[in-house]
Coordinates of C-alpha atoms in Angstrom, one line a residue:
Chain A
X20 CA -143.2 27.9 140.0
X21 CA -143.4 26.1 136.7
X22 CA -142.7 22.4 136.1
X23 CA -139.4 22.0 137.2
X24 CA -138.0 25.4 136.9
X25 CA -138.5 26.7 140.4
X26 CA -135.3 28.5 140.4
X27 CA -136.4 30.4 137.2
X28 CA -133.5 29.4 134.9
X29 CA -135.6 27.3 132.9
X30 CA -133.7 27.1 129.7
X31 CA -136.0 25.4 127.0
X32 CA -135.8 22.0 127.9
X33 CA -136.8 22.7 131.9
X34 CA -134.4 20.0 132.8
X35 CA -132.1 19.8 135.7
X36 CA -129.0 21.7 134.5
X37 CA -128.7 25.2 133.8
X38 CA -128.1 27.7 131.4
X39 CA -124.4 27.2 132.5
X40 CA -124.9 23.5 131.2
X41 CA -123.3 24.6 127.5
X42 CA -126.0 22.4 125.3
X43 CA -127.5 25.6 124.1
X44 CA -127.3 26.0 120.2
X45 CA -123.6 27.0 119.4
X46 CA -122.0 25.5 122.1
X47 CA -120.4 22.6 119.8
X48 CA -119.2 25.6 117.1
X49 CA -120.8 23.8 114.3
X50 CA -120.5 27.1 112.4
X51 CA -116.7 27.4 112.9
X52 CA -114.7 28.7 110.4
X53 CA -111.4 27.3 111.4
X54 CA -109.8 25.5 108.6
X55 CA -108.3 22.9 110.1
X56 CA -104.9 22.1 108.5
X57 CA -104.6 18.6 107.0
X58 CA -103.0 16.4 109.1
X59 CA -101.1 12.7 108.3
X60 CA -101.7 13.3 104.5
X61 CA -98.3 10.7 104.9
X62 CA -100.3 7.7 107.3
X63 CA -100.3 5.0 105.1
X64 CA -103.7 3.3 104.0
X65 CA -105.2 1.5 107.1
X66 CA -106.5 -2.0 106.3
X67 CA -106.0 -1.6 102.5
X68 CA -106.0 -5.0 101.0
X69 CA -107.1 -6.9 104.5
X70 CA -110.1 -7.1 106.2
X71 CA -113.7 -4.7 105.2
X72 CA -113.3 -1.5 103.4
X73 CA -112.7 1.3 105.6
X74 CA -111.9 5.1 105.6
X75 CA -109.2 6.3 107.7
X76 CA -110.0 10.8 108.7
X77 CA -107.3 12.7 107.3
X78 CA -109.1 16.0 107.9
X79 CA -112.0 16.0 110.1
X80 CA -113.2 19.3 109.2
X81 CA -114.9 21.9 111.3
X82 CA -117.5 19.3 112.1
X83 CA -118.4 16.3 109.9
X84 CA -120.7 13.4 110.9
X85 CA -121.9 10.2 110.4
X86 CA -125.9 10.6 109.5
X87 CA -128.9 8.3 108.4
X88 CA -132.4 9.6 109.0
X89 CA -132.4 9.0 112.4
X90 CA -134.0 7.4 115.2
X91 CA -137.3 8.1 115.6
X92 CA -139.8 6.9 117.9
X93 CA -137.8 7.5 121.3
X94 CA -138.6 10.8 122.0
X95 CA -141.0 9.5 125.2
X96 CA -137.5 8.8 126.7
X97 CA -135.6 12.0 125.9
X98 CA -134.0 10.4 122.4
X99 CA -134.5 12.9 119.8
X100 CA -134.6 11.7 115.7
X101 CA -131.5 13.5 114.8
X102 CA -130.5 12.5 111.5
X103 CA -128.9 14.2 108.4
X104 CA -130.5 17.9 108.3
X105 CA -130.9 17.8 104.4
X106 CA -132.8 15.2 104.0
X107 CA -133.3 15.6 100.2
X108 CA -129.2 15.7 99.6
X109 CA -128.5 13.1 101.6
X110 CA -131.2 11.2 100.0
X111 CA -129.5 11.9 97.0
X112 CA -126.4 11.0 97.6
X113 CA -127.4 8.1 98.7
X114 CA -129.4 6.9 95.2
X115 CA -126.5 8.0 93.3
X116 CA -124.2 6.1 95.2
X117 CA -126.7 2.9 94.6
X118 CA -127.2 2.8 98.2
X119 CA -130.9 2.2 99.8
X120 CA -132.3 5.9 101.4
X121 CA -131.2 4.4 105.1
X122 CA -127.3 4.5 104.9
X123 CA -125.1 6.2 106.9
X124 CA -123.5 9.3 104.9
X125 CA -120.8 11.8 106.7
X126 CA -122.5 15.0 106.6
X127 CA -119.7 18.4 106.2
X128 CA -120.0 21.6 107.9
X129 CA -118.6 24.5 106.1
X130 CA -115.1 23.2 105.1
X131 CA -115.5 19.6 103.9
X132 CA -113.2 17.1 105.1
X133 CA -110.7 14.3 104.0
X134 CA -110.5 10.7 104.3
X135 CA -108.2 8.1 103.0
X136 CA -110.2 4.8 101.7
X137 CA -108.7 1.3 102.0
X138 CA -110.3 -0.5 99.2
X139 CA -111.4 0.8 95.7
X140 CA -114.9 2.5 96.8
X141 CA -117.5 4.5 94.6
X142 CA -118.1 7.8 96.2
X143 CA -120.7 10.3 95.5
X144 CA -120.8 14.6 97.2
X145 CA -124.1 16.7 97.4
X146 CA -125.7 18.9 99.2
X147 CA -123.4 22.4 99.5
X148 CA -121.7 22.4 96.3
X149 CA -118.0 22.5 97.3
X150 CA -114.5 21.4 95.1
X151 CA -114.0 17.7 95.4
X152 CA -110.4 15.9 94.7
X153 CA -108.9 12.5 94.4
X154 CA -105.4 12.4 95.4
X155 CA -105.4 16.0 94.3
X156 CA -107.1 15.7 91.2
X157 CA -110.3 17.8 91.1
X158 CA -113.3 15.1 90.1
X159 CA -117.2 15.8 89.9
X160 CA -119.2 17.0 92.4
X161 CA -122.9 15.6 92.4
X162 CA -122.1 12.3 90.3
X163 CA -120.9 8.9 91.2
X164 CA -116.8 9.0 91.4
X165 CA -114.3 5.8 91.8
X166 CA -112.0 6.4 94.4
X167 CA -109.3 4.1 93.9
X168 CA -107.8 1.6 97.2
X169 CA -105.2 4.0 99.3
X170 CA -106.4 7.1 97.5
X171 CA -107.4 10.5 99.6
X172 CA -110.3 12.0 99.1
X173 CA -111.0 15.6 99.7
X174 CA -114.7 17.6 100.2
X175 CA -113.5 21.4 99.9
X176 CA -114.7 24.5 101.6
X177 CA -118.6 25.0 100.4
X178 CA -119.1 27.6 97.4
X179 CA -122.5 28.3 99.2
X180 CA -124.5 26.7 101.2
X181 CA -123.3 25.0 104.6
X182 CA -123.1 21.0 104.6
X183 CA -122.4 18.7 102.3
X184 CA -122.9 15.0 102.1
X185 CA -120.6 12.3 101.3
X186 CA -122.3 8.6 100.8
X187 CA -120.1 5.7 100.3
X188 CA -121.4 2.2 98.4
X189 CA -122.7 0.5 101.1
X190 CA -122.6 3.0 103.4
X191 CA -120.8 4.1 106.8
X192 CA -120.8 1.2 108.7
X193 CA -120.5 1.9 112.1
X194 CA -122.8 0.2 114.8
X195 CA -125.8 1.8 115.2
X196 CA -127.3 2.9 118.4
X197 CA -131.2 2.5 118.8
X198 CA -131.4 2.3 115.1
X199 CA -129.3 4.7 113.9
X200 CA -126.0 5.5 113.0
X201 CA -126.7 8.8 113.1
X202 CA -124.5 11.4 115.4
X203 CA -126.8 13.3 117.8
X204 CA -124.8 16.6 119.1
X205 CA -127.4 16.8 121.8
X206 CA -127.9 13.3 123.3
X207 CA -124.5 12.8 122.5
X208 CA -125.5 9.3 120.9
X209 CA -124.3 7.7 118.0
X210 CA -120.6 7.3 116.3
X211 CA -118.3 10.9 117.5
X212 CA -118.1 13.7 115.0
X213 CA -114.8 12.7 112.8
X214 CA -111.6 13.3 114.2
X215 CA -107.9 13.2 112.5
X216 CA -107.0 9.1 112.1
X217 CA -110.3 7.9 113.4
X218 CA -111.2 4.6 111.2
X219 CA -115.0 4.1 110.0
X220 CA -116.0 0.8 108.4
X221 CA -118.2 0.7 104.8
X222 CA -120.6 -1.7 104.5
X223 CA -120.9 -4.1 101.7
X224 CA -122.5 -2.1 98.5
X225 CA -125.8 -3.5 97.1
X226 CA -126.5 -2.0 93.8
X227 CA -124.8 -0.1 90.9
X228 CA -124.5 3.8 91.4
X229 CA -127.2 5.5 89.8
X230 CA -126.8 8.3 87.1
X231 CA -128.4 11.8 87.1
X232 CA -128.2 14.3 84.2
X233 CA -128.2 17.6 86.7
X234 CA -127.9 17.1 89.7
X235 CA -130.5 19.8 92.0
X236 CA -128.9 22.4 94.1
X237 CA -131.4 25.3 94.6
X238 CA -128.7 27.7 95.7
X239 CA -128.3 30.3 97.9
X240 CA -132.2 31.6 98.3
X241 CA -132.7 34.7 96.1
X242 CA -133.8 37.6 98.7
X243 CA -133.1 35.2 101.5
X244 CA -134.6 32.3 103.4
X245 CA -138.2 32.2 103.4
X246 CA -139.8 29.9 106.4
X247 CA -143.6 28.9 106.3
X248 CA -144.7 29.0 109.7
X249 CA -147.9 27.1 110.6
X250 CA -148.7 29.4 113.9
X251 CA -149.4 27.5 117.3
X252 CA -149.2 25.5 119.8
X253 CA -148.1 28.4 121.6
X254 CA -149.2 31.7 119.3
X255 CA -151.6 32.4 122.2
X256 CA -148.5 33.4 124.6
X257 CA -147.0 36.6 121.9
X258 CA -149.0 40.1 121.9
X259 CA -150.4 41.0 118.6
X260 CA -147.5 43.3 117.7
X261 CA -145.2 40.0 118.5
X262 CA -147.2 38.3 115.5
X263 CA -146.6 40.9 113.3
X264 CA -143.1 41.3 113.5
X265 CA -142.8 37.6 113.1
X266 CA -144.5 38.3 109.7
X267 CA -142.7 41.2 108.6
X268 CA -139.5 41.3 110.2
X269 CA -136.5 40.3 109.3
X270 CA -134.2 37.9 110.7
X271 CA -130.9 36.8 110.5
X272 CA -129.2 33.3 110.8
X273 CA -126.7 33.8 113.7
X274 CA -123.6 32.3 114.0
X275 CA -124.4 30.4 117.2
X276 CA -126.4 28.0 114.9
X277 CA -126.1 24.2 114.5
X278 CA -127.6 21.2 114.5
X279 CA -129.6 21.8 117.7
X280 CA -131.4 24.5 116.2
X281 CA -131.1 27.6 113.6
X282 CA -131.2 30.7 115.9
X283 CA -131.8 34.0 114.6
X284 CA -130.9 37.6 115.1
X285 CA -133.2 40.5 114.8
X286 CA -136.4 42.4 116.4
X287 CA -137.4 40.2 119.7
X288 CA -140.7 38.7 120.0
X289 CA -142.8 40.1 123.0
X290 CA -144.7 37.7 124.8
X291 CA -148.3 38.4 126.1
X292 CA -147.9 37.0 129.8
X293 CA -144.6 36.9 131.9
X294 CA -144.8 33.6 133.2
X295 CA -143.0 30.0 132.3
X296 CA -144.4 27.5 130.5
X297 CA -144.4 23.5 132.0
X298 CA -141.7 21.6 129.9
X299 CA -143.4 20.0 126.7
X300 CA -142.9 17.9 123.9
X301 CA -141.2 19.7 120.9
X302 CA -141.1 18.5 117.3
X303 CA -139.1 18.9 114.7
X304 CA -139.2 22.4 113.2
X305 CA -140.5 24.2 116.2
X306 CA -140.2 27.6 116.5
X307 CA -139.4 28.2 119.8
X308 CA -138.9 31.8 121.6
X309 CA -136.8 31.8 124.3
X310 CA -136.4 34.9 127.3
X311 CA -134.4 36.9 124.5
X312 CA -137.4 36.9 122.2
X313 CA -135.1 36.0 119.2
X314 CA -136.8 32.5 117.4
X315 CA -134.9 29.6 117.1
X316 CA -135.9 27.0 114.2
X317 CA -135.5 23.4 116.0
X318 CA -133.4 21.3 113.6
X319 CA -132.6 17.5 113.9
X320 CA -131.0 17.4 117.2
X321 CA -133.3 19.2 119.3
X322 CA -134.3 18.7 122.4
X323 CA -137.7 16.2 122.9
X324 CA -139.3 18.6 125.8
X325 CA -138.6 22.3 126.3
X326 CA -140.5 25.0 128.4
X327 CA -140.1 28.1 125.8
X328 CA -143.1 28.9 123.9
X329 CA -143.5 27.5 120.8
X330 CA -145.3 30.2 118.2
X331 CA -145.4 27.6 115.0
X332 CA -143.4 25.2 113.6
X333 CA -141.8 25.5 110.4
X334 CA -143.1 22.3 108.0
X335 CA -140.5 19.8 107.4
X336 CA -140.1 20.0 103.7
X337 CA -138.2 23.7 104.3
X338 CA -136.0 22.7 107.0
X339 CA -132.9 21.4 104.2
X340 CA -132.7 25.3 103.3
X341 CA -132.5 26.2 106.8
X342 CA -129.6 23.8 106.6
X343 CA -128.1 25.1 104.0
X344 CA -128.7 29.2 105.5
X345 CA -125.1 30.4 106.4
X346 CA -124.5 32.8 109.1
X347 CA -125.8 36.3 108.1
X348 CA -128.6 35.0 105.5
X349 CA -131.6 37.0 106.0
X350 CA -134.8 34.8 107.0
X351 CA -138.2 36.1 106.6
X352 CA -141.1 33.8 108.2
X353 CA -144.5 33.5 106.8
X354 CA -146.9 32.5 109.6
X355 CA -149.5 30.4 107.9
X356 CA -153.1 29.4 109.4
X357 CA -154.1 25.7 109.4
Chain B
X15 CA -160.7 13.3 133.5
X16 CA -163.5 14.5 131.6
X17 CA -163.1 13.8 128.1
X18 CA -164.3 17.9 127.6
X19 CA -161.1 19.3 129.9
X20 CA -158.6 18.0 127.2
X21 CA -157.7 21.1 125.0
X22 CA -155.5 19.6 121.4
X23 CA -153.6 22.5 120.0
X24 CA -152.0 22.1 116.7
X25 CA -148.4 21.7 116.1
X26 CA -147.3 22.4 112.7
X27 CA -149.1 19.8 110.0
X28 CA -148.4 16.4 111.4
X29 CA -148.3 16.7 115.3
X30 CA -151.2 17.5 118.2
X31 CA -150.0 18.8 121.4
X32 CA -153.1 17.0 123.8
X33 CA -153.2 20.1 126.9
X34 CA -155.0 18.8 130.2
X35 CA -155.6 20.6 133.5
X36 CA -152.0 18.8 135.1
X37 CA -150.0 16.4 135.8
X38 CA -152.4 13.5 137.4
X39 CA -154.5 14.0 133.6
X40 CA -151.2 14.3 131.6
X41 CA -150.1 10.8 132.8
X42 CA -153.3 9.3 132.5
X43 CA -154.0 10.5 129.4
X44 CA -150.7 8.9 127.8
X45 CA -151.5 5.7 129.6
X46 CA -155.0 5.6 127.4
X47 CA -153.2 7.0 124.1
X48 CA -150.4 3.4 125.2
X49 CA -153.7 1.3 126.1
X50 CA -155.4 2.5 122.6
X51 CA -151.9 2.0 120.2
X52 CA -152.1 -0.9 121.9
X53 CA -155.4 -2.0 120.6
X54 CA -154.6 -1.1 117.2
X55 CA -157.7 2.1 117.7
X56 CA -155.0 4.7 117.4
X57 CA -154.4 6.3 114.4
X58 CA -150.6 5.7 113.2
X59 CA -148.2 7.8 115.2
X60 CA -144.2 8.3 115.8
X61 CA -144.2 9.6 118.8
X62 CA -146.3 9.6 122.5
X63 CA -144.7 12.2 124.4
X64 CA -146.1 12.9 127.8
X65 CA -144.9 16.0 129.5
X66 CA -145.6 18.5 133.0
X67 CA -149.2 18.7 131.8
X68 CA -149.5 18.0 127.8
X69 CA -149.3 14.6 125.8
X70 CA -148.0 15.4 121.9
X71 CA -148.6 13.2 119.2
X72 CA -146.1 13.3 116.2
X73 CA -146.2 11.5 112.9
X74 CA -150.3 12.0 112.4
X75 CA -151.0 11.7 109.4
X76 CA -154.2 13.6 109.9
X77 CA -154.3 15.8 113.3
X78 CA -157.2 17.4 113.0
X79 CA -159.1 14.0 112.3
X80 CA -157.8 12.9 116.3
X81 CA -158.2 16.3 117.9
X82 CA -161.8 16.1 117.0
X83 CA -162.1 12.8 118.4
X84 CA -160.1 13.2 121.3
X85 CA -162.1 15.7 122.9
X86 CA -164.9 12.9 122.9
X87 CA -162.8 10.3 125.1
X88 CA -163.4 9.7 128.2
X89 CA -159.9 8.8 130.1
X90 CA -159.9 6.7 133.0
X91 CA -157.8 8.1 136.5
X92 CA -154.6 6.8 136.9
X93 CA -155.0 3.9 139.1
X94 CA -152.0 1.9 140.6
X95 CA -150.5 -0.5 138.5
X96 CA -150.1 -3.9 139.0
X97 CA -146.7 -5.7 139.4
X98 CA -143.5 -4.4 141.2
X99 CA -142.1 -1.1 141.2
X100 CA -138.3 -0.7 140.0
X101 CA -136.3 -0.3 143.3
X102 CA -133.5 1.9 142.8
X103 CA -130.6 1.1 145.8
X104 CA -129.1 4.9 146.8
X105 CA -126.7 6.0 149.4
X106 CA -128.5 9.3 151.2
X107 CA -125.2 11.4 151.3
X108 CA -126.0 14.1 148.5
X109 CA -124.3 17.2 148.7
X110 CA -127.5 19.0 149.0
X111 CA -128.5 16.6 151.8
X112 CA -128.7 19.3 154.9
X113 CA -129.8 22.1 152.8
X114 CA -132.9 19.2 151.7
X115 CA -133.6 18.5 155.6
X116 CA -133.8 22.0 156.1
X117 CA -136.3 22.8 153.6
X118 CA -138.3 19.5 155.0
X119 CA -138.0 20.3 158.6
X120 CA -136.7 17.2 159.1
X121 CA -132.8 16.0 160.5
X122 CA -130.5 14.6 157.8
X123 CA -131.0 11.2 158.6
X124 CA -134.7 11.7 158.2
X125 CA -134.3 12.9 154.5
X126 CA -133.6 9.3 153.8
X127 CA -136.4 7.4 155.3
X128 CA -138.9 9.8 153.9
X129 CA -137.5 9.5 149.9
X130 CA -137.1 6.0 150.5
X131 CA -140.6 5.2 151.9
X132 CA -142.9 7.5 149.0
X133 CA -143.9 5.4 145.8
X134 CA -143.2 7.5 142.8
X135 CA -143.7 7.2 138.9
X136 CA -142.5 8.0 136.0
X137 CA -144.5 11.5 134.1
X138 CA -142.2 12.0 131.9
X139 CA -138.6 11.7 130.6
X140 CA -136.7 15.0 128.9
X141 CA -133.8 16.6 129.4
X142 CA -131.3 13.5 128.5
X143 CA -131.4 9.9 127.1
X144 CA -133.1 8.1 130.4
X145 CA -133.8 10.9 132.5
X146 CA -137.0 10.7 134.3
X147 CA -139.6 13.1 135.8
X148 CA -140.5 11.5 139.3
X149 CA -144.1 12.6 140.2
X150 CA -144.9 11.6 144.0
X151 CA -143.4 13.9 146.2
X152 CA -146.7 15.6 148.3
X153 CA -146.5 19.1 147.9
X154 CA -144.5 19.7 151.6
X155 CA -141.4 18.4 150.1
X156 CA -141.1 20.3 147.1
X157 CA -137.6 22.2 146.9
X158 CA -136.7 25.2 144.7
X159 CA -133.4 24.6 142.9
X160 CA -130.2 25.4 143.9
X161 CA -129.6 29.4 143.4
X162 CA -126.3 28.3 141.5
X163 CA -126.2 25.2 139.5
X164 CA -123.3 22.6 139.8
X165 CA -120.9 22.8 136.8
X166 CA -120.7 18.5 137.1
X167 CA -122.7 16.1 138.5
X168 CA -122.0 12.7 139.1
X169 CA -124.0 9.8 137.0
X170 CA -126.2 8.3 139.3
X171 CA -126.6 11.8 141.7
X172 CA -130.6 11.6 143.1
X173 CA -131.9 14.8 142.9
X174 CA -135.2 17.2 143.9
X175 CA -136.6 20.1 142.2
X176 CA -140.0 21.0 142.2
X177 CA -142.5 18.3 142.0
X178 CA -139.8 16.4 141.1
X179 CA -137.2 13.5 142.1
X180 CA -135.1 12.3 139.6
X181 CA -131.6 10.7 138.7
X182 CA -128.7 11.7 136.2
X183 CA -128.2 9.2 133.8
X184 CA -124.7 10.3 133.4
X185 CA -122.8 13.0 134.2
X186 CA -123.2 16.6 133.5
X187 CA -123.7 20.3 134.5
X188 CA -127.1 20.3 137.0
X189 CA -129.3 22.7 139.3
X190 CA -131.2 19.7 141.8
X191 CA -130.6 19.6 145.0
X192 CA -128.9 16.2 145.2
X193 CA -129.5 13.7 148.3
X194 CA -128.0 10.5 147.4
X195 CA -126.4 8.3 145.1
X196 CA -127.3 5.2 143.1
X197 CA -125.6 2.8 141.7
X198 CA -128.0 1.7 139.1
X199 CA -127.3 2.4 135.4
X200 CA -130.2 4.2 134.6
X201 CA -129.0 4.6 131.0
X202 CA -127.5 1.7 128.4
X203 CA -127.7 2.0 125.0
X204 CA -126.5 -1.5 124.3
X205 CA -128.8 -2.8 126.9
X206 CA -132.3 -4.1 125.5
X207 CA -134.2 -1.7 126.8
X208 CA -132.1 1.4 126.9
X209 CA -133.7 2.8 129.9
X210 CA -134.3 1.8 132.9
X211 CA -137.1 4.0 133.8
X212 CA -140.0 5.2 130.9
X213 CA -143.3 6.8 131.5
X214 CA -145.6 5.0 133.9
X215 CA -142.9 2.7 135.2
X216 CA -143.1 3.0 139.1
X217 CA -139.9 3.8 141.0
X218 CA -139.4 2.9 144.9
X219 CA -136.2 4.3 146.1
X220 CA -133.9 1.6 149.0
X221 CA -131.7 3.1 151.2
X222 CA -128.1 1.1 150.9
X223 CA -125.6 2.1 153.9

């Protein structure tokens, strides 16, 4: 008996559900492809001319969110930092949209998403390059845009890359829980993903939108998405042969990805000893092998304790690609000592 | 716990993952990291996360510096802590109650009177916002699972598994074997703080008719 897994479907976190419990990584389809059609294109602008600014959803999207950097510092109480998963493109948008690093952005999955603005807002889209339109008229993508009271704007279908992030001046302005407003798939805290005529206030903006001359978008990763791996806590608990498939093989993003974590497809890792590990703490870029012996990267929303062996944990600084990774990308990891 | 039996393991460049021989040195172990944040002697940090038998430390700006050190401290034993447990009011008519007294030996209306008259305490939390490890069952009442896992459970269900007693903060799919009911929100994100029970608080469950 380990922990609290007696009955031996210890899933990762060791907690008291099961495997039947539908957290695991896909279970919220953050990789769907449906294109949702646009809906109440026709609803006329909520609030526009009364009251704070506001958006109104006209198209959700596949899954779109409302992210800051998170709330960190409550993992002890099974709070885990969530946040936006490209931290250097929503940082971005955020500067360009004259907005201090901490405002709430919406973050895209795969097919954008619409919203209708109540008051004259500047409105700025990074991360996954995608087509972006103003009542219909296509405007720039990466740079600061004016989106005029009543007007609808649209964040296409990604031209690579997986999520793309909309910051408003003065950001989303929904309450924020423990800190954040961000949207934690796993906890299920913060603001719900967007959903057709939901209203989300803007804050008050605070500083003139910023200009950039080129705007950074590394791009689909030539040969493939290349992970550092700094080996350990758990490295101990794979056979040698393990190691060196980790190091040589290569992996696939799979479809059941999301914010929870990127899992992968490929050879299995073999572990040294049968056996379960006690639940412990998991950070942020773990790489953590479950039964299957397929890795799975730990992304924002992971889980704070998990009884799967960790074999390394993937430096932070990497993690916006494996945010970017679509379905299919090949990933090679690069275990790395010390 | 000698200071020698705590083994740091490195987690990627800014965590430490602080392994001791169990539970009992886990706990106390994050009660000296608390007592030595505290103090202002701990190096900066995000997070404290006690677990089954580990402590990690996230947001270090140098790891290796602190898993030198720490294999230098010497850690006091857990010792009982002052002030009042939080008493948590629960109705003993869980599902799982029979199968419980079964496992314990016991009637059904014994289960109650044991749960209610053990002190337990917080190890760690995991699992979901405000859901608590309860260490203090003696080893004779430890339960396996349930062979299949309930699709819902009801906020509030009081549950065994393991070492462990604990309570869902709010409804959700779950394989404890469930006993009672309370009433208490152990989970409030407007509330100030959040939860109800963190590591090291003391719990003493009350039976309520």
């Amino acid at each position: 008996m380990t922990g609290s897994g007696p009955d031996g479907r210890t899933r990762g976190t060791d907690g008291p559900a099961s495997e039947a419990e539908g957290r695991a990584p896909g279970a919220d389809h953050g990789l769907s492809e449906t294109d949702t059609p646009a809906t109440g294109t026709d609803t006329p602008a909520t609030g526009a001319g009364s009251g704070a600014p506001a958006l109104t959803v006209v198209r959700p999207g596949a899954l779109t969110t409302v992210q800051d950097l998170g709330r960190p510092g409550h993992a002890h109480l099974g709070v885990g930092r969530s946040g936006a998963l490209d931290r250097p493109a929503h940082a971005l948008a955020n500067r360009l949209a004259g907005n201090p690093a901490g405002h709430a952005a919406l973050e895209t999955t795969v097919d954008g998403c619409a919203v209708r603005t109540s008051a004259a807002v500047t409105v700025v889209v990074t991360g996954a390059p995608c087509p972006v339109r103003v009542d219909g008229r296509p405007v720039a993508w990466g740079a600061a845009v004016r989106v005029p009271a009543g007007a609808v704007l649209d964040v296409g279908r990604a031209a690579s890359g997986l999520r793309s992030y909309v910051a408003f001046a003065g950001g989303v302005d929904v309450p924020p829980v423990l800190g954040s407003r961000s949207r934690d798939l796993l906890s299920g805290l913060g603001p719900e993903p967007l959903a057709a005529g939901a209203v989300l206030p803007l804050g008050a903006p605070c500083g003139p939108p910023a200009h950039a001359d080129a705007v950074p978008w590394a791009g689909p990763p030539v040969g493939g998405l290349v992970l550092p791996v700094v080996l350990g806590p758990r490295d101990d608990w794979f056979t040698p042969a393990a190691l060196r498939t980790l190091a040589r093989g290569t992996f696939r993003v799979s479809a059941a990805s999301n914010r929870i974590g990127l899992r992968t497809e490929g050879p299995a890792l073999e572990r040294a000893a049968d056996g379960e590990l006690p639940s412990e703490g998991m950070v942020l870029g773990a790489v953590q092998v479950p039964p299957d012996g397929r890795p799975v990267v730990f992304l924002a929303d992971h889980p704070t304790t998990g009884g799967y062996p960790v074999v390394g944990v993937v430096p932070e600084a990497e993690l916006a690609a494996a945010a970017q990774a679509v379905p299919g990308t090949p990933v090679r990891f690069v275990p790395v000592r010390g | 716990m000698t200071a020698s039996r705590a083994r740091p393991l490195r987690v990627g460049p800014h965590a430490l993952l602080v392994e001791v021989p169990g539970g009992e040195e886990a706990q106390a172990l994050h009660a000296e990291l608390l007592r030595r944040r505290a103090a202002r002697t701990l190096p900066a940090v995000t997070e404290i996360v006690p677990a089954a038998r580990t402590v990690l430390l996230d947001g270090l700006a140098d790891p290796q510096a602190l898993a030198a050190d720490i294999v230098h401290w010497d850690v006091p034993p857990l010792t009982a802590a002052d002030g009042e447990p939080v008493v948590l009011p629960v109705r003993y008519d869980g599902a799982d109650l029979a199968e419980v007294a079964a496992l314990w030996g016991v009637a059904a209306d014994e289960v109650a009177a044991i749960h209610s008259g053990l002190e337990f305490r917080v190890a760690f939390c995991g699992f979901a916002p405000g859901f608590g490890y309860l260490t203090g069952l003696p080893a004779h009442l430890h339960v396996p699972r349930r062979a299949t896992p309930r699709t819902a459970v009801p906020a509030g269900a009081v549950g065994l598994a393991g070492p462990y007693t604990g309570v869902y903060p709010r409804s959700s799919p779950g394989g404890w074997q469930l006993i009672g009911r309370t009433d208490a929100v152990l989970w409030d994100a407007e509330r100030e703080p959040a939860a109800l029970l963190s590591p090291g608080t003391r719990v003493r469950f009350e039976v309520t008719p």
